[in-house]
Amino acid sequence: MGSGNFLKVLLQNFDVLAGPLVSLVYPLYASIRAIETKSSVDDQQWLTYWVLYSLITLFELTFAKVIEWLPFWPYAKLVLTCWLVIPYFSGAAYVYEHFVRPIFVTQTVNIWYIPRKKDVFSRPDDVLVAAEKYIAENGPEAFEKLISKSDREPKAKKSSKRVTFDEDYHYKDSYNHSSYFHQSYS
């Protein structure tokens, strides 16, 4: 009778006992093995699994009050996790390719957005855009004059940057950029 009660308790708590083994212990072991191999296929499998496991965990945390009312949830999670973990089914790759990836690839979700400084010439075509803008504002003759002036200047003069100010706080540097400083900034 003692072994019958033990087996009954074991079956009643199967999800509690098997859940951590299937969802954490085996994936942890397989992930470590994947790190040690040179193949990127197993790395992708286990990175995908951990992304999906994180999404499941976030789902559980978000809807904890609703999940309490679903008595089948632990078993459904165990079956889902088995499907994701067992390489024969490739469930993690399937879910990622068909559901997760389309969401994150088509919609850029970046919650840690830090705007980068835009460099004037960050892309190669920015030089052309800047040249076209200069020609539109100043005319083609001014652009030709600017190019011929830069060809005539010695290389040492171009590399050293000099800034001069006039009495109205206008400045000109060695690259012929000019700007205006308000008196309150001086």
mmCIF file of C-alpha atoms in Angstrom:
data_model
loop_
_atom_site.group_PDB
_atom_site.id
_atom_site.type_symbol
_atom_site.label_atom_id
_atom_site.label_comp_id
_atom_site.label_asym_id
_atom_site.label_seq_id
_atom_site.Cartn_x
_atom_site.Cartn_y
_atom_site.Cartn_z
ATOM 1 C CA MET A 1 0.000 0.000 0.000
ATOM 2 C CA GLY A 2 2.880 2.395 0.651
ATOM 3 C CA SER A 3 4.161 2.237 -2.914
ATOM 4 C CA GLY A 4 0.613 2.698 -4.277
ATOM 5 C CA ASN A 5 0.180 5.930 -2.310
ATOM 6 C CA PHE A 6 3.607 7.111 -3.428
ATOM 7 C CA LEU A 7 2.732 6.457 -7.059
ATOM 8 C CA LYS A 8 -0.600 8.250 -6.624
ATOM 9 C CA VAL A 9 1.110 11.325 -5.156
ATOM 10 C CA LEU A 10 3.725 11.182 -7.897
ATOM 11 C CA LEU A 11 1.071 11.154 -10.638
ATOM 12 C CA GLN A 12 -0.958 13.903 -8.978
ATOM 13 C CA ASN A 13 2.117 16.132 -8.846
ATOM 14 C CA PHE A 14 3.624 15.083 -12.152
ATOM 15 C CA ASP A 15 3.474 18.609 -13.571
ATOM 16 C CA VAL A 16 5.216 20.045 -10.510
ATOM 17 C CA LEU A 17 8.009 17.478 -10.701
ATOM 18 C CA ALA A 18 8.429 17.205 -14.478
ATOM 19 C CA GLY A 19 7.978 20.910 -15.255
ATOM 20 C CA PRO A 20 11.359 22.093 -13.946
ATOM 21 C CA LEU A 21 13.134 19.081 -15.437
ATOM 22 C CA VAL A 22 11.658 19.623 -18.894
ATOM 23 C CA SER A 23 11.639 23.414 -18.946
ATOM 24 C CA LEU A 24 14.875 24.205 -17.096
ATOM 25 C CA VAL A 25 17.237 21.317 -16.340
ATOM 26 C CA TYR A 26 17.376 19.674 -19.765
ATOM 27 C CA PRO A 27 17.430 22.974 -21.720
ATOM 28 C CA LEU A 28 20.212 24.240 -19.445
ATOM 29 C CA TYR A 29 22.257 21.089 -20.091
ATOM 30 C CA ALA A 30 21.570 21.221 -23.846
ATOM 31 C CA SER A 31 22.427 24.935 -23.982
ATOM 32 C CA ILE A 32 25.791 24.337 -22.340
ATOM 33 C CA ARG A 33 26.515 21.539 -24.811
ATOM 34 C CA ALA A 34 25.460 23.818 -27.691
ATOM 35 C CA ILE A 35 27.872 26.513 -26.526
ATOM 36 C CA GLU A 36 30.713 24.003 -26.603
ATOM 37 C CA THR A 37 30.032 22.841 -30.186
ATOM 38 C CA LYS A 38 31.027 24.758 -33.293
ATOM 39 C CA SER A 39 27.619 24.283 -34.932
ATOM 40 C CA SER A 40 25.345 27.293 -34.990
ATOM 41 C CA VAL A 41 22.227 25.173 -35.549
ATOM 42 C CA ASP A 42 22.019 23.984 -31.944
ATOM 43 C CA ASP A 43 22.858 27.485 -30.700
ATOM 44 C CA GLN A 44 19.892 28.822 -32.651
ATOM 45 C CA GLN A 45 17.611 26.057 -31.295
ATOM 46 C CA TRP A 46 18.409 26.839 -27.678
ATOM 47 C CA LEU A 47 18.461 30.613 -28.049
ATOM 48 C CA THR A 48 15.044 30.307 -29.649
ATOM 49 C CA TYR A 49 13.858 28.093 -26.822
ATOM 50 C CA TRP A 50 15.000 30.569 -24.173
ATOM 51 C CA VAL A 51 13.276 33.442 -25.992
ATOM 52 C CA LEU A 52 10.032 31.464 -26.057
ATOM 53 C CA TYR A 53 10.443 30.337 -22.458
ATOM 54 C CA SER A 54 10.866 33.982 -21.463
ATOM 55 C CA LEU A 55 7.704 34.916 -23.361
ATOM 56 C CA ILE A 56 5.776 32.114 -21.624
ATOM 57 C CA THR A 57 7.065 33.291 -18.249
ATOM 58 C CA LEU A 58 6.065 36.888 -19.024
ATOM 59 C CA PHE A 59 2.638 35.642 -20.069
ATOM 60 C CA GLU A 60 2.269 33.766 -16.773
ATOM 61 C CA LEU A 61 3.350 36.770 -14.733
ATOM 62 C CA THR A 62 1.032 39.108 -16.603
ATOM 63 C CA PHE A 63 -2.043 36.891 -16.459
ATOM 64 C CA ALA A 64 -1.398 35.162 -13.115
ATOM 65 C CA LYS A 65 -4.891 35.925 -11.769
ATOM 66 C CA VAL A 66 -6.569 34.435 -14.843
ATOM 67 C CA ILE A 67 -4.278 31.397 -14.935
ATOM 68 C CA GLU A 68 -5.218 30.559 -11.321
ATOM 69 C CA TRP A 69 -8.705 29.756 -12.596
ATOM 70 C CA LEU A 70 -7.442 27.355 -15.289
ATOM 71 C CA PRO A 71 -6.754 23.950 -13.684
ATOM 72 C CA PHE A 72 -5.336 22.562 -16.929
ATOM 73 C CA TRP A 73 -2.706 25.312 -17.350
ATOM 74 C CA PRO A 74 0.216 23.444 -15.687
ATOM 75 C CA TYR A 75 -0.389 20.418 -17.928
ATOM 76 C CA ALA A 76 -0.811 22.563 -21.037
ATOM 77 C CA LYS A 77 2.424 24.373 -20.217
ATOM 78 C CA LEU A 78 4.211 21.036 -19.703
ATOM 79 C CA VAL A 79 3.008 19.693 -23.061
ATOM 80 C CA LEU A 80 3.912 22.972 -24.794
ATOM 81 C CA THR A 81 7.353 22.984 -23.197
ATOM 82 C CA CYS A 82 7.959 19.369 -24.231
ATOM 83 C CA TRP A 83 6.999 20.273 -27.786
ATOM 84 C CA LEU A 84 9.409 23.220 -27.714
ATOM 85 C CA VAL A 85 12.281 21.288 -26.110
ATOM 86 C CA ILE A 86 12.304 17.945 -27.920
ATOM 87 C CA PRO A 87 14.455 18.387 -31.057
ATOM 88 C CA TYR A 88 12.389 15.842 -33.003
ATOM 89 C CA PHE A 89 9.448 18.255 -33.123
ATOM 90 C CA SER A 90 11.474 21.487 -33.564
ATOM 91 C CA GLY A 91 8.619 23.324 -31.882
ATOM 92 C CA ALA A 92 10.790 26.230 -30.808
ATOM 93 C CA ALA A 93 11.936 26.870 -34.382
ATOM 94 C CA TYR A 94 8.376 26.546 -35.707
ATOM 95 C CA VAL A 95 6.854 28.986 -33.186
ATOM 96 C CA TYR A 96 9.675 31.453 -33.641
ATOM 97 C CA GLU A 97 9.561 31.411 -37.446
ATOM 98 C CA HIS A 98 5.765 31.593 -37.753
ATOM 99 C CA PHE A 99 4.722 33.779 -34.821
ATOM 100 C CA VAL A 100 7.507 35.619 -32.973
ATOM 101 C CA ARG A 101 9.820 36.607 -35.828
ATOM 102 C CA PRO A 102 7.121 38.230 -38.009
ATOM 103 C CA ILE A 103 6.121 40.457 -35.107
ATOM 104 C CA PHE A 104 9.623 41.590 -34.237
ATOM 105 C CA VAL A 105 11.003 41.828 -37.781
ATOM 106 C CA THR A 106 8.131 43.829 -39.277
ATOM 107 C CA GLN A 107 7.643 46.037 -36.241
ATOM 108 C CA THR A 108 10.784 47.386 -34.704
ATOM 109 C CA VAL A 109 10.230 47.083 -30.988
ATOM 110 C CA ASN A 110 13.024 48.820 -29.169
ATOM 111 C CA ILE A 111 12.153 49.791 -25.621
ATOM 112 C CA TRP A 112 15.711 50.929 -24.890
ATOM 113 C CA TYR A 113 15.939 53.409 -27.743
ATOM 114 C CA ILE A 114 18.865 55.761 -27.452
ATOM 115 C CA PRO A 115 19.048 58.198 -30.341
ATOM 116 C CA ARG A 116 22.460 58.326 -31.957
ATOM 117 C CA LYS A 117 24.080 61.523 -33.043
ATOM 118 C CA LYS A 118 23.576 61.991 -36.729
ATOM 119 C CA ASP A 119 26.835 62.625 -38.466
ATOM 120 C CA VAL A 120 26.574 64.948 -41.424
ATOM 121 C CA PHE A 121 28.137 62.340 -43.669
ATOM 122 C CA SER A 122 26.953 59.128 -41.980
ATOM 123 C CA ARG A 123 26.044 57.480 -45.302
ATOM 124 C CA PRO A 124 27.910 57.731 -48.603
ATOM 125 C CA ASP A 125 24.958 59.307 -50.397
ATOM 126 C CA ASP A 126 24.785 62.083 -47.778
ATOM 127 C CA VAL A 127 27.716 63.791 -49.509
ATOM 128 C CA LEU A 128 25.719 63.895 -52.731
ATOM 129 C CA VAL A 129 22.636 65.174 -50.921
ATOM 130 C CA ALA A 130 24.701 67.896 -49.251
ATOM 131 C CA ALA A 131 26.259 68.862 -52.591
ATOM 132 C CA GLU A 132 22.840 69.022 -54.291
ATOM 133 C CA LYS A 133 21.491 71.147 -51.449
ATOM 134 C CA TYR A 134 24.465 73.510 -51.687
ATOM 135 C CA ILE A 135 23.996 73.838 -55.460
ATOM 136 C CA ALA A 136 20.264 74.481 -55.030
ATOM 137 C CA GLU A 137 20.911 77.224 -52.461
ATOM 138 C CA ASN A 138 24.013 78.868 -53.962
ATOM 139 C CA GLY A 139 24.047 77.857 -57.609
ATOM 140 C CA PRO A 140 26.423 75.686 -59.641
ATOM 141 C CA GLU A 141 28.995 78.485 -60.031
ATOM 142 C CA ALA A 142 29.400 78.778 -56.256
ATOM 143 C CA PHE A 143 29.841 75.015 -56.026
ATOM 144 C CA GLU A 144 32.503 75.012 -58.749
ATOM 145 C CA LYS A 145 34.250 77.904 -57.000
ATOM 146 C CA LEU A 146 34.198 75.961 -53.726
ATOM 147 C CA ILE A 147 35.698 72.881 -55.384
ATOM 148 C CA SER A 148 38.391 74.844 -57.168
ATOM 149 C CA LYS A 149 39.240 76.674 -53.930
ATOM 150 C CA SER A 150 39.594 73.372 -52.061
ATOM 151 C CA ASP A 151 41.862 72.031 -54.812
ATOM 152 C CA ARG A 152 44.125 75.078 -54.538
ATOM 153 C CA GLU A 153 44.488 75.057 -50.734
ATOM 154 C CA PRO A 154 47.538 73.228 -49.402
ATOM 155 C CA LYS A 155 46.837 69.977 -47.577
ATOM 156 C CA ALA A 156 48.297 71.189 -44.279
ATOM 157 C CA LYS A 157 45.909 74.138 -44.247
ATOM 158 C CA LYS A 158 42.916 71.828 -44.701
ATOM 159 C CA SER A 159 43.863 69.554 -41.839
ATOM 160 C CA SER A 160 44.323 72.281 -39.233
ATOM 161 C CA LYS A 161 41.098 73.823 -38.064
ATOM 162 C CA ARG A 162 41.165 77.515 -37.213
ATOM 163 C CA VAL A 163 38.284 79.489 -35.810
ATOM 164 C CA THR A 164 38.010 83.287 -35.939
ATOM 165 C CA PHE A 165 35.303 85.567 -34.550
ATOM 166 C CA ASP A 166 34.195 89.015 -35.571
ATOM 167 C CA GLU A 167 32.515 91.587 -33.341
ATOM 168 C CA ASP A 168 28.996 90.244 -34.053
ATOM 169 C CA TYR A 169 29.998 86.757 -32.845
ATOM 170 C CA HIS A 170 30.075 85.295 -36.331
ATOM 171 C CA TYR A 171 32.798 82.751 -36.737
ATOM 172 C CA LYS A 172 34.442 81.119 -39.694
ATOM 173 C CA ASP A 173 36.534 78.004 -39.443
ATOM 174 C CA SER A 174 39.090 76.748 -41.916
ATOM 175 C CA TYR A 175 36.379 74.753 -43.673
ATOM 176 C CA ASN A 176 34.377 77.928 -44.430
ATOM 177 C CA HIS A 177 31.520 76.971 -42.136
ATOM 178 C CA SER A 178 30.012 79.997 -40.534
ATOM 179 C CA SER A 179 27.570 80.411 -37.696
ATOM 180 C CA TYR A 180 26.208 83.001 -35.336
ATOM 181 C CA PHE A 181 26.710 83.029 -31.564
ATOM 182 C CA HIS A 182 24.253 85.070 -29.571
ATOM 183 C CA GLN A 183 25.843 87.517 -27.142
ATOM 184 C CA SER A 184 24.385 85.663 -24.149
ATOM 185 C CA TYR A 185 26.589 82.634 -24.991
ATOM 186 C CA SER A 186 29.832 84.598 -24.874
#
